[in-house]
XYZ file of C-alpha atoms in Angstrom:
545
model
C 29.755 -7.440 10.481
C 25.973 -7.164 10.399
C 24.529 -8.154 7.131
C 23.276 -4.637 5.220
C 19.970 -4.494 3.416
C 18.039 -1.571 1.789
C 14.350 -1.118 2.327
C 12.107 0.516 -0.224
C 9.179 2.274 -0.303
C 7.652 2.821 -3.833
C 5.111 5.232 -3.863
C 2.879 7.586 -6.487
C 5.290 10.615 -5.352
C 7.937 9.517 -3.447
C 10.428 6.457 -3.623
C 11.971 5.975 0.157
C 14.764 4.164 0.955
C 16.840 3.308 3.808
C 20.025 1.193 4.768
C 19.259 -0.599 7.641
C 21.083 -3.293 10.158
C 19.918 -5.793 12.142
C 19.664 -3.918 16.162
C 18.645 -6.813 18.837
C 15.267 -8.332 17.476
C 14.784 -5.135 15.707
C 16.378 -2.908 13.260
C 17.830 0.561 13.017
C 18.536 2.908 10.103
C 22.156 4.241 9.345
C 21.449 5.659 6.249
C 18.116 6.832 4.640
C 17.137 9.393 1.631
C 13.915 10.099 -0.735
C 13.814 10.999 -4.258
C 10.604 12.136 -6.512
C 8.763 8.918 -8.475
C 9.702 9.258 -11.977
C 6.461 10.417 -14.028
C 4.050 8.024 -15.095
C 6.325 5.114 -13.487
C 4.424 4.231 -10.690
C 0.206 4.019 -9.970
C -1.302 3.099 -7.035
C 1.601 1.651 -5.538
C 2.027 -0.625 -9.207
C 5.391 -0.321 -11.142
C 4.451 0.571 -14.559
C 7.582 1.184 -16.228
C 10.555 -0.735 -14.375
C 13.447 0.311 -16.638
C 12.625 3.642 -16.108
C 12.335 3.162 -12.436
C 15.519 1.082 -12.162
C 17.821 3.332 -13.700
C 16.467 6.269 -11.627
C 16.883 3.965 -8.318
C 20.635 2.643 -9.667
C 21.530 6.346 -10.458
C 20.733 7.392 -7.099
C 22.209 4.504 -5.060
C 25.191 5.477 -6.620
C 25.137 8.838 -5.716
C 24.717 7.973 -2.140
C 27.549 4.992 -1.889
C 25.315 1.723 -1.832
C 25.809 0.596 -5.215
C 27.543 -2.343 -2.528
C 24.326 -3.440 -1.208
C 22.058 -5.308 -3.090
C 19.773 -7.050 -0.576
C 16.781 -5.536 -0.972
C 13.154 -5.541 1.427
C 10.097 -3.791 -0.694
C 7.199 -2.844 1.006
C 3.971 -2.053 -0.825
C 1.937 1.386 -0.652
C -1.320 0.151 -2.643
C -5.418 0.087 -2.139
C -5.007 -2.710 -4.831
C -3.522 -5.120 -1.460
C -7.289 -6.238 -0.099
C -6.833 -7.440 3.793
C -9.366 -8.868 5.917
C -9.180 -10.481 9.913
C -10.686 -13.948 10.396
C -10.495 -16.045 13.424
C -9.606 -19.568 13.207
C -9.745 -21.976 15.536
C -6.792 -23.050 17.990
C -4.591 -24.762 15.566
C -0.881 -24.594 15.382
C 0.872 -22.493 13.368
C 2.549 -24.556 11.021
C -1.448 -25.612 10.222
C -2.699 -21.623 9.719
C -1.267 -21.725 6.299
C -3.555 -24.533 4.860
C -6.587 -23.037 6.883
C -5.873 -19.839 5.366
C -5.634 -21.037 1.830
C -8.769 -23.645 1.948
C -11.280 -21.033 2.992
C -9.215 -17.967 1.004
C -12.637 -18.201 -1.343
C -14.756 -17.030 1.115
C -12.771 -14.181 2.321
C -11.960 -13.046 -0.908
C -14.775 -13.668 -3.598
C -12.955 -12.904 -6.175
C -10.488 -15.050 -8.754
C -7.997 -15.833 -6.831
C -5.577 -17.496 -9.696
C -4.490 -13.950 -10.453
C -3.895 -13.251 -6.668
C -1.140 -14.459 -3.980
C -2.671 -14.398 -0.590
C -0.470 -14.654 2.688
C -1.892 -13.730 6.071
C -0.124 -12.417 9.891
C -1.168 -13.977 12.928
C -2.139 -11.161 15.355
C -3.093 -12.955 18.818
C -3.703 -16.629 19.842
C -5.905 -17.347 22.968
C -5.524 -21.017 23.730
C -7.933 -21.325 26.585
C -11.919 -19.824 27.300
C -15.019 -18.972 25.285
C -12.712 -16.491 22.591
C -10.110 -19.268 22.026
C -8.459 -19.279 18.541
C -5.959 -17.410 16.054
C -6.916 -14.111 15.337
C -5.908 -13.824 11.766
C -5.674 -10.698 9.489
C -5.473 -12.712 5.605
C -3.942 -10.594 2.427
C -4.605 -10.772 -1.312
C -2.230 -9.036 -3.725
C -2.905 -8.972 -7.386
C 0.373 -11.435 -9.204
C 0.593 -8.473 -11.747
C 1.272 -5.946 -8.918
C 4.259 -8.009 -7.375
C 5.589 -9.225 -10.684
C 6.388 -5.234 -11.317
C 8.633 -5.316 -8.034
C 10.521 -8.431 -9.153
C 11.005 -7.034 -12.522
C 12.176 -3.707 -11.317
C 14.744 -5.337 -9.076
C 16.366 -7.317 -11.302
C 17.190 -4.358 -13.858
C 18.216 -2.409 -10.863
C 20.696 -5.836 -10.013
C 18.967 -6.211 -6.377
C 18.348 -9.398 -4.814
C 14.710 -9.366 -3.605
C 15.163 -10.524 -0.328
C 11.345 -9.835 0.868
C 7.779 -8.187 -0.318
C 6.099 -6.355 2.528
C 2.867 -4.462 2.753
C 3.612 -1.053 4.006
C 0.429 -1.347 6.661
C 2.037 -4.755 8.770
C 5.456 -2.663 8.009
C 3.772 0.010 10.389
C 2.620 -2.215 12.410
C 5.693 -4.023 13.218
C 7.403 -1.068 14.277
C 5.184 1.271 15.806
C 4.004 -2.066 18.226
C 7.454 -1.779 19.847
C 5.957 1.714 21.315
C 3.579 0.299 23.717
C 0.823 2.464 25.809
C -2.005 1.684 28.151
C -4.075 4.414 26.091
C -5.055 3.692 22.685
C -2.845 5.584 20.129
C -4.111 6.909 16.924
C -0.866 6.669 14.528
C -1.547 8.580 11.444
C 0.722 7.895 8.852
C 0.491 11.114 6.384
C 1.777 10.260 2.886
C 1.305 12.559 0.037
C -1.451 10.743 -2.424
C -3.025 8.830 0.698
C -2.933 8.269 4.807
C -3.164 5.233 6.819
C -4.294 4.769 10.217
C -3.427 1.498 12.630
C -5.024 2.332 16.252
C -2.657 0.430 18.890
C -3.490 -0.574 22.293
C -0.481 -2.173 23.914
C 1.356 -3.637 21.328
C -2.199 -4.883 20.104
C -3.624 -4.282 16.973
C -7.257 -3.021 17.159
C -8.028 -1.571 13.267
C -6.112 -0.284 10.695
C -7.893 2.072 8.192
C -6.362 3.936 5.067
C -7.907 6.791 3.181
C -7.328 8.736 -0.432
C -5.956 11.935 1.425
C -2.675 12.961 2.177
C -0.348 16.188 2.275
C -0.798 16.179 -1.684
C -3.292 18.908 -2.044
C -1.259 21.464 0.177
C 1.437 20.794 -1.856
C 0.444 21.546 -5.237
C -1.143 24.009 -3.794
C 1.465 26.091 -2.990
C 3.605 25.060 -6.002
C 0.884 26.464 -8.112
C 0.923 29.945 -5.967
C 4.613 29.758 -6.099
C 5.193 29.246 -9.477
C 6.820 26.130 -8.938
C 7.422 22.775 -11.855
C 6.264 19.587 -11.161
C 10.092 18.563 -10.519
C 10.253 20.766 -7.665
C 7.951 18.462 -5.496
C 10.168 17.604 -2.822
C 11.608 21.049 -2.591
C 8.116 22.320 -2.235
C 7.240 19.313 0.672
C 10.182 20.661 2.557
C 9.432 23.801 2.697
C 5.754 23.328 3.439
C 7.482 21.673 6.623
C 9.319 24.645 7.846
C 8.366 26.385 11.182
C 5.018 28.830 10.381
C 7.179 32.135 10.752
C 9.479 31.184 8.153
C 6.572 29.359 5.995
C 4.435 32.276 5.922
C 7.223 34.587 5.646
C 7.411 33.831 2.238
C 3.920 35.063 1.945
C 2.968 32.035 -0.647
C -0.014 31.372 1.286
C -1.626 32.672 4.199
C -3.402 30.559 7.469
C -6.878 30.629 5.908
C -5.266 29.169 2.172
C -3.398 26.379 4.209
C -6.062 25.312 6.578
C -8.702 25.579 3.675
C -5.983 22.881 2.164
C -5.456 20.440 4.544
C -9.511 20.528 5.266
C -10.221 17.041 3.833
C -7.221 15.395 4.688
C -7.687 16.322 8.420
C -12.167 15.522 8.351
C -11.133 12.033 7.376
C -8.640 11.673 10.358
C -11.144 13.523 12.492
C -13.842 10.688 11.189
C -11.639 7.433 11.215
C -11.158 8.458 14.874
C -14.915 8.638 14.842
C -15.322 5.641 13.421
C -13.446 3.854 15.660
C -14.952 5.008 19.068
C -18.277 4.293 17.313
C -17.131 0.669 17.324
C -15.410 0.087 20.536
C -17.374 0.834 22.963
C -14.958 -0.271 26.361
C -12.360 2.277 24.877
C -11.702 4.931 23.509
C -8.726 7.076 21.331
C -6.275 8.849 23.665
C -4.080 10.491 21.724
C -2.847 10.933 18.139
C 0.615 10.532 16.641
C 1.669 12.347 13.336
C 4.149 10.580 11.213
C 5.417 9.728 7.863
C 6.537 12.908 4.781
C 3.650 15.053 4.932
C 2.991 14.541 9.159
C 4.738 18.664 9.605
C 2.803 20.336 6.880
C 2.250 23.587 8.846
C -1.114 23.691 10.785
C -1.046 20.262 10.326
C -0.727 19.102 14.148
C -3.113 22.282 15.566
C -6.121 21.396 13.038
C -5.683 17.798 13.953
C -5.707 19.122 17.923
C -8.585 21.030 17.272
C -10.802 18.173 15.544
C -10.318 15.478 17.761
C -10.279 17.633 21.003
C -6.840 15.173 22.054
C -3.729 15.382 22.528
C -1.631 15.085 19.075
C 2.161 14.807 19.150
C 4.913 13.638 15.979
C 6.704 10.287 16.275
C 9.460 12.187 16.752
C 8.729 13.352 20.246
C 8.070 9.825 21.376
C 10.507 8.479 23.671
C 12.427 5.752 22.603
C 11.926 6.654 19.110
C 15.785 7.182 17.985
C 16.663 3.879 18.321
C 15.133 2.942 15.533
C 17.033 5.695 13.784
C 19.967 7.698 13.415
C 17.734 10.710 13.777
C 13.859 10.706 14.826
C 12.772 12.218 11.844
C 14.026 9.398 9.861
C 12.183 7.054 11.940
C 8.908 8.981 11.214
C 9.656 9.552 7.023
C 10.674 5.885 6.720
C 8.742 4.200 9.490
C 7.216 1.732 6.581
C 10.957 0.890 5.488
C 12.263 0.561 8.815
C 9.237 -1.970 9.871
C 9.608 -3.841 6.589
C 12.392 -6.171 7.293
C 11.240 -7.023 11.254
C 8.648 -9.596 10.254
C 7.357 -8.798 6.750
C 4.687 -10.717 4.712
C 4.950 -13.565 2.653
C 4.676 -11.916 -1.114
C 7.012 -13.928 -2.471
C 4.884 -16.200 -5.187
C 6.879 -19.190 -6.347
C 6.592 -19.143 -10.089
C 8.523 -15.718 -9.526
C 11.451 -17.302 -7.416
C 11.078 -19.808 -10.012
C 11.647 -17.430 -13.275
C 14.677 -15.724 -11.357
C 16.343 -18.964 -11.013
C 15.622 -20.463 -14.724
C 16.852 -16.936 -15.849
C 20.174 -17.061 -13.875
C 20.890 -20.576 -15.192
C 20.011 -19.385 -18.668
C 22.826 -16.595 -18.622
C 24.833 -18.671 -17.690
C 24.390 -21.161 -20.078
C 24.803 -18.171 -22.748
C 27.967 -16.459 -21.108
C 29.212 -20.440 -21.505
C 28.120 -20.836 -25.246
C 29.408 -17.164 -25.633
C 32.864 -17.913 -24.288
C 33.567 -21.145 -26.764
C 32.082 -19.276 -29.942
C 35.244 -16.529 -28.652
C 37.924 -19.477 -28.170
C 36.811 -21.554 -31.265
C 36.600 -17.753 -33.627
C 40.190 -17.084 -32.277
C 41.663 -20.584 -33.191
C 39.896 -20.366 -36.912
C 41.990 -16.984 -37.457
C 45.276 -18.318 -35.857
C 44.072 -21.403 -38.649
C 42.962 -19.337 -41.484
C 46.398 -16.599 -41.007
C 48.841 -19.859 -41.868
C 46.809 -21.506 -44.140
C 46.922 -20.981 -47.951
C 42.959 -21.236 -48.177
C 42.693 -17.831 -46.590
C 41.927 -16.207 -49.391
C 39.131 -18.712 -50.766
C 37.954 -18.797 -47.235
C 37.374 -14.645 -47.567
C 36.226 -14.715 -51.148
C 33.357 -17.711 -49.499
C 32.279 -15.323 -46.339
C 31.816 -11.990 -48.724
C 29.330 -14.154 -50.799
C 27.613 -16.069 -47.381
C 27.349 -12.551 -46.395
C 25.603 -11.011 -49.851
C 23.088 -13.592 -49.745
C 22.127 -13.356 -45.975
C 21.882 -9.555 -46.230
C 19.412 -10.142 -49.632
C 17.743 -13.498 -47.235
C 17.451 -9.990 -44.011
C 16.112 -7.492 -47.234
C 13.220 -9.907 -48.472
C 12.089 -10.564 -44.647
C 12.071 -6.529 -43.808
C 8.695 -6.913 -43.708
C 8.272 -9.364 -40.945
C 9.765 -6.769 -38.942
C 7.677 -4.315 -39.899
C 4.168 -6.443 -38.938
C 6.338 -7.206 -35.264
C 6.716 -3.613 -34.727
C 3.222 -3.138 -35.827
C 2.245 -5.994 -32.721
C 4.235 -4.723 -30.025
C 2.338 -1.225 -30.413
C -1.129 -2.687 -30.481
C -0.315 -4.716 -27.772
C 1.114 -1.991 -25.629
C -1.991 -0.066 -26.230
C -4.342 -2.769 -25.648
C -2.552 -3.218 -21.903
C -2.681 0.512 -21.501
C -6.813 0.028 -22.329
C -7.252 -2.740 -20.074
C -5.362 -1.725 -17.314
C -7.375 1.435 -17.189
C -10.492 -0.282 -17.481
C -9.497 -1.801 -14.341
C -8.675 1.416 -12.779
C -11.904 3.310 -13.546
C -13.964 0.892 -11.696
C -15.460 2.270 -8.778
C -16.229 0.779 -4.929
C -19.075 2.835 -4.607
C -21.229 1.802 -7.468
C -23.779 0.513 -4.645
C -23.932 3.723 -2.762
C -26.800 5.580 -4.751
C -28.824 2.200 -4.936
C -28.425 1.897 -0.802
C -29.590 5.569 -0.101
C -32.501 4.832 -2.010
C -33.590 2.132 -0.633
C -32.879 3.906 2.798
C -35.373 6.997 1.287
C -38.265 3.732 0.165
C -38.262 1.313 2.670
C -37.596 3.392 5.950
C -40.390 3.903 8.474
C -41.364 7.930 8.752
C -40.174 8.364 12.473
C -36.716 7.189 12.033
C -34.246 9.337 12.923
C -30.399 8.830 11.548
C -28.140 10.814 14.155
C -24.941 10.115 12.002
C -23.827 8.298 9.162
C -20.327 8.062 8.004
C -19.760 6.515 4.379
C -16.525 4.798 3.801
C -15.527 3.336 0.379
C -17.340 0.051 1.255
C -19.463 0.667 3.650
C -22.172 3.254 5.326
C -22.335 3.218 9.347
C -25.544 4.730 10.636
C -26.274 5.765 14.466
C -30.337 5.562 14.764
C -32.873 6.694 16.921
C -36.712 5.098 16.879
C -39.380 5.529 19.449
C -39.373 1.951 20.164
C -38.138 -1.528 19.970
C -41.331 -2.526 17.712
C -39.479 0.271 15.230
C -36.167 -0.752 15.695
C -37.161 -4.318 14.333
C -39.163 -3.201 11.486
C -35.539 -1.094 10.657
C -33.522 -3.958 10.939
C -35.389 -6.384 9.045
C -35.940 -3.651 6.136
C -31.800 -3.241 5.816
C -31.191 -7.005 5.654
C -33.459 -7.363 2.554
C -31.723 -4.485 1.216
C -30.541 -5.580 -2.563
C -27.468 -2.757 -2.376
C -25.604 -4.230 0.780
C -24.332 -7.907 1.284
C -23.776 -7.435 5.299
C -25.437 -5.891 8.550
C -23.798 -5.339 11.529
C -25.404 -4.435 14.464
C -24.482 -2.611 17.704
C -26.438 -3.063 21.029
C -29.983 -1.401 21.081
C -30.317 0.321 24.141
C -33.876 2.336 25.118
C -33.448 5.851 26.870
C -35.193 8.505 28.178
C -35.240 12.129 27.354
C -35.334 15.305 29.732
C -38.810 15.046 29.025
C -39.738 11.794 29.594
C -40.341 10.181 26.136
C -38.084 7.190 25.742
C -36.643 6.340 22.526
C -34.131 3.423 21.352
C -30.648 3.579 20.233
C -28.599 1.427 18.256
C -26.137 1.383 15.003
C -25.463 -0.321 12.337
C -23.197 -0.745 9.753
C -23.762 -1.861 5.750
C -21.130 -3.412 3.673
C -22.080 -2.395 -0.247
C -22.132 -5.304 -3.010
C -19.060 -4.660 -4.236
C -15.831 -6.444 -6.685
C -13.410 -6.594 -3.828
C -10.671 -6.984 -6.608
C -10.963 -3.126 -6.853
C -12.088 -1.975 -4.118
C -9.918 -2.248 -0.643
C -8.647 1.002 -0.738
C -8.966 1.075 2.964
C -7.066 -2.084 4.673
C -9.096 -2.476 7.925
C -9.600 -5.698 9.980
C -13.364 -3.735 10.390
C -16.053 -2.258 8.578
C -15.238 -3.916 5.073
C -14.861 -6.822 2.907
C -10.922 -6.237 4.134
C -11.642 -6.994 7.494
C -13.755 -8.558 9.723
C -14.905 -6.676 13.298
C -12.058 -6.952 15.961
C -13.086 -8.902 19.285
C-alpha cells in the first residue's frame, strides 16, 4: 500500500492540509480540508505559539480520520524566505552544494549563522557560450524553521520535509506545460505569488502583499460578520455573482473598488515581466489558490491585462493531481510540496529530535524501575515489623522537605518573575524586527532622481517594487542617455543598475529620441526585506537568461 503523508500549508489565515499518495513520479490528493489560523499563532508564515497551533491541528486531524498518519511535508508561506538565481559554472551536481555554500556571502549579505540556505537547480546547459547551472539559492531564518519542528512534535508528526510554498508551485504547475508563457497567479488571502512558466521552464517568480483579504473583511464588516466566521465569509465571496449579490451585502462597484489593488499589482507584475523579456511575452493568466473565485475576480483580471484568464480548474489534465480540480487549485502548494521539496531540514534540528527521543526513553526506563523497586519496598514494608517506624520516619522526611519547599517559595517567585520579562523582551525584539522596512531607500532615490537628472529627461514609466524602482526613459540623444546612466550609478540610495538596450527612434515628426530602461536595486537589509521571491529585479534574484 502506498505510503500516506499529509502536506501542510501554514498560513496568516488559513492552515491547508491534504493527504496525499505517491501517483507515478507525481502525487495526487485523496483527502484535503482548511481550517482558520488560530489568532495570534501564526505571522508572516512564522509559528508563534506551537502548542496552540498543535492542539488546533491534532483536534482537527481527528475530526477528519488521520490521527493514523503522521508523516508530515510543511511548506512555507513567508517574505521572511529571501531567494535569489545565480549561475554557476558546469559542475556536477553532487559539487553545487559546496559552490552554493562558499559564495552564499555574496548572495546573501547578511549573517548567515542565523540562516539555513539550500538552493534548486533549474536548468543545466553543458555545451556553448551560456553553459552552466542555472541556480535559484534560498535563505531561511533558523528561528522560522525551528517553529515548524517544534509545532510538529507537540502535534506527534514526523517531519518528513520543509518546503517553500513558491518551488511547491513550481513543481506542480511545471507538469502543465505550454508553448505560450502562462501567468499562474496564486491568490492567497494576506498575499499572492506569481511564477511565469514557459514550457516546464521557470522564467520569474514574483510575490506581492495583496490577496483576497481586503474583499473579505470587507464584506464581513457589511455583513455583520465575527472574525471566526472567516472561512464562511471566503466561501461565500466565491459563490456565482447572482447568488453573491443576491444577498445584497455588497454591490459590483463595492467589490471591484475591493479587489482594486490586489488586481493593479497582477496587472503590473505582468508588466513587469514583458518589460524584461523582450523575445516573449505573457499569453494568458491562470487563477488559482483560496481567494482565485472571489467574484469579479477573473473579469477585472481580463480586463487589465487585455488576455485571456482562466482557473486551474479548467485546465486539462488538472484532476489528476486531485480528487476534484478545485482541490488541486486550494492546495496546489501542498500538493507540489512532497514532489521535490527543498532542503530546510538544518541538522542541529534533526539532531535535538534524536537526543530528545533517546532522552524519553532513558526517563520512561528510570521511570519503570523507580515503579518495580516502590512496589517491592511495600510488598517489604507490609511483612515487616519496621512498618510502622518506617511510616513514623517518612511523615517527618516529609515535614521537613515541605518547611526545606516553604523557605525556597521565593526562588519561585523571582523564576516566574524571569520567564515574564523574558517573554516580553522576545515579544520587543521580534517586533523590532518586524517594523523594519525594505523601502527605507526609496525617498533618498527619488531625490536624487529630482537633483541629479538632466532637464529633458523624460520617465515614460516607473514601477516601484519593494526593492527596486524600474524606469522606461526617453532622452533626445545618446550624449543624454550617458550623462543618465552615469548619474544613477553614483547614486548613494541604490547598490545595482541594470540596463536594457538603448535603441534611438524617430517620431511622426521627425525628431529622433533614444529609448532604454533601467532598473535600481535600493540599499537595503535583505534579512527583512524579500517579500517578493523573484529570480529578477531584487537582491532575491538575479535576471533570468
Amino acid at each position: 500500500m502506498a505510503a500516506k503523508t499529509l502536506n501542510i500549508e501554514i498560513a496568516d489565515r488559513l492552515v491547508k492540509v491534504c493527504e496525499s499518495i505517491p501517483k507515478g513520479k507525481s502525487y495526487q490528493i485523496k483527502h484535503s480540508f482548511m481550517f482558520q489560523t488560530p489568532e495570534n499563532a501564526v505571522a508572516d508564515g512564522a509559528v508563534l505559539a506551537p502548542d496552540i497551533l498543535a492542539a488546533e491541528l491534532r483536534g482537527r486531524l481527528k475530526e477528519h480520520g488521520l490521527t493514523d498518519v503522521k508523516s508530515a511535508v510543511f511548506t512555507i508561506t513567508s517574505g521572511k524566505v529571501a531567494s535569489r538565481e545565480v549561475m554557476l559554472p558546469p559542475i556536477k551536481e553532487n559539487h553545487i552544494r559546496n559552490a552554493v555554500a562558499t559564495n552564499a556571502a555574496d548572495y546573501f549579505p547578511i549573517d548567515l549563522s542565523s540562516y539555513h540556505i539550500t538552493y534548486n537547480l533549474l536548468e543545466r546547459t553543458e555545451k556553448g557560450e551560456e553553459a552552466g547551472c542555472r541556480v535559484l539559492v534560498y535563505a531561511a531564518p533558523l528561528a522560522l524553521l525551528e517553529g515548524y519542528f517544534k509545532m510538529a512534535d507537540k502535534a506527534n508528526l514526523s517531519v518528513k520535509a520543509i518546503d517553500f510554498s513558491g518551488n511547491s508551485q513550481y513543481q506542480a504547475l511545471r507538469a502543465l506545460r505550454s508553448a505560450d508563457v502562462t501567468m499562474y497567479v496564486n491568490v492567497d488571502c494576506t498575499s499572492s505569488f506569481v511564477t511565469f512558466l514557459q514550457n516546464g521552464k521557470l522564467l520569474m517568480q514574483r510575490s506581492f502583499t495583496f490577496g483576497g483579504d481586503e474583499m473579505i473583511l470587507g464584506y464581513m464588516n457589511a455583513a455583520g460578520k465575527t472574525g471566526v466566521e472567516y472561512v464562511e465569509a471566503l466561501h461565500e465571496c466565491s459563490e456565482e455573482p447572482a447568488s453573491f449579490f443576491s444577498r445584497n451585502v455588497m454591490d459590483d462597484a463595492e467589490v471591484s473598488e475591493n479587489l482594486n489593488r490586489l488586481v493593479g499589482s497582477i496587472i503590473r507584475a505582468g508588466d513587469y515581466f514583458n518589460s524584461n523579456h523582450w523575445d516573449v511575452q505573457v499569453g494568458r493568466v491562470v487563477l488559482l489558490g483560496p481567494c482565485s473565485r472571489l467574484v469579479g475576480l477573473r473579469d477585472l483580471v481580463a480586463n487589465g491585462t487585455g488576455l485571456e484568464t482562466t482557473q486551474l480548474g479548467e485546465m486539462p489534465g488538472i484532476t489528476s493531481f486531485a480528487n476534484a480540480a478545485e482541490s488541486a487549485s486550494f492546495y496546489i502548494s501542498c500538493l507540489g510540496s512532497s514532489i521535490a521539496p527543498l532542503d530546510f531540514m538544518p541538522p542541529q534540528f534533526l539532531a535535538d529530535r534524536k537526543s530528545a527521543k533517546k532522552s524519553r526513553e532513558k526517563t520512561d526506563s528510570i521511570v519503570l524501575g523507580v515503579i518495580v523497586s516502590v512496589v517491592g519496598l511495600l510488598a517489604v514494608l507490609a511483612l515487616s515489623a519496621l512498618a510502622f517506624l518506617g511510616y513514623v520516619d517518612a511523615r517527618q522526611n516529609k515535614a521537613a522537605m515541605e518547611k526545606e519547599i516553604t523557605g525556597l517559595e521565593y526562588a519561585r517567585t523571582a523564576y516566574e518573575t524571569y520567564l515574564q520579562y523574558q517573554k516580553n523582551a522576545d515579544a520587543i525584539t521580534a517586533l523590532s524586527v518586524n517594523i523594519s522596512s525594505p523601502n527605507d531607500e526609496l525617498l533618498a532615490f527619488i531625490g536624487e532622481l529630482e537633483e541629479r537628472m538632466p532637464s529633458d529627461i523624460e520617465v515614460l514609466s516607473a514601477v516601484c517594487s519593494r526593492e527596486s524602482a524600474s524606469m522606461n526613459i526617453t532622452v533626445p540623444s545618446y550624449d543624454e542617455a550617458a550623462v543618465v546612466l552615469v548619474q544613477l550609478r553614483d547614486f548613494e540610495s541604490i547598490v545595482s543598475l541594470e540596463v536594457s538596450p538603448i535603441v534611438e527612434q524617430e517620431d511622426e515628426t521627425g525628431v529622433s529620441h533614444v529609448n532604454f530602461s533601467v532598473n535600481c536595486l535600493y540599499k537595503q537589509n535583505p534579512a527583512a526585506a524579500y517579500p517578493e521571491a523573484s529570480p529578477e529585479a531584487s537582491p532575491e534574484a538575479s535576471p533570468a537568461p
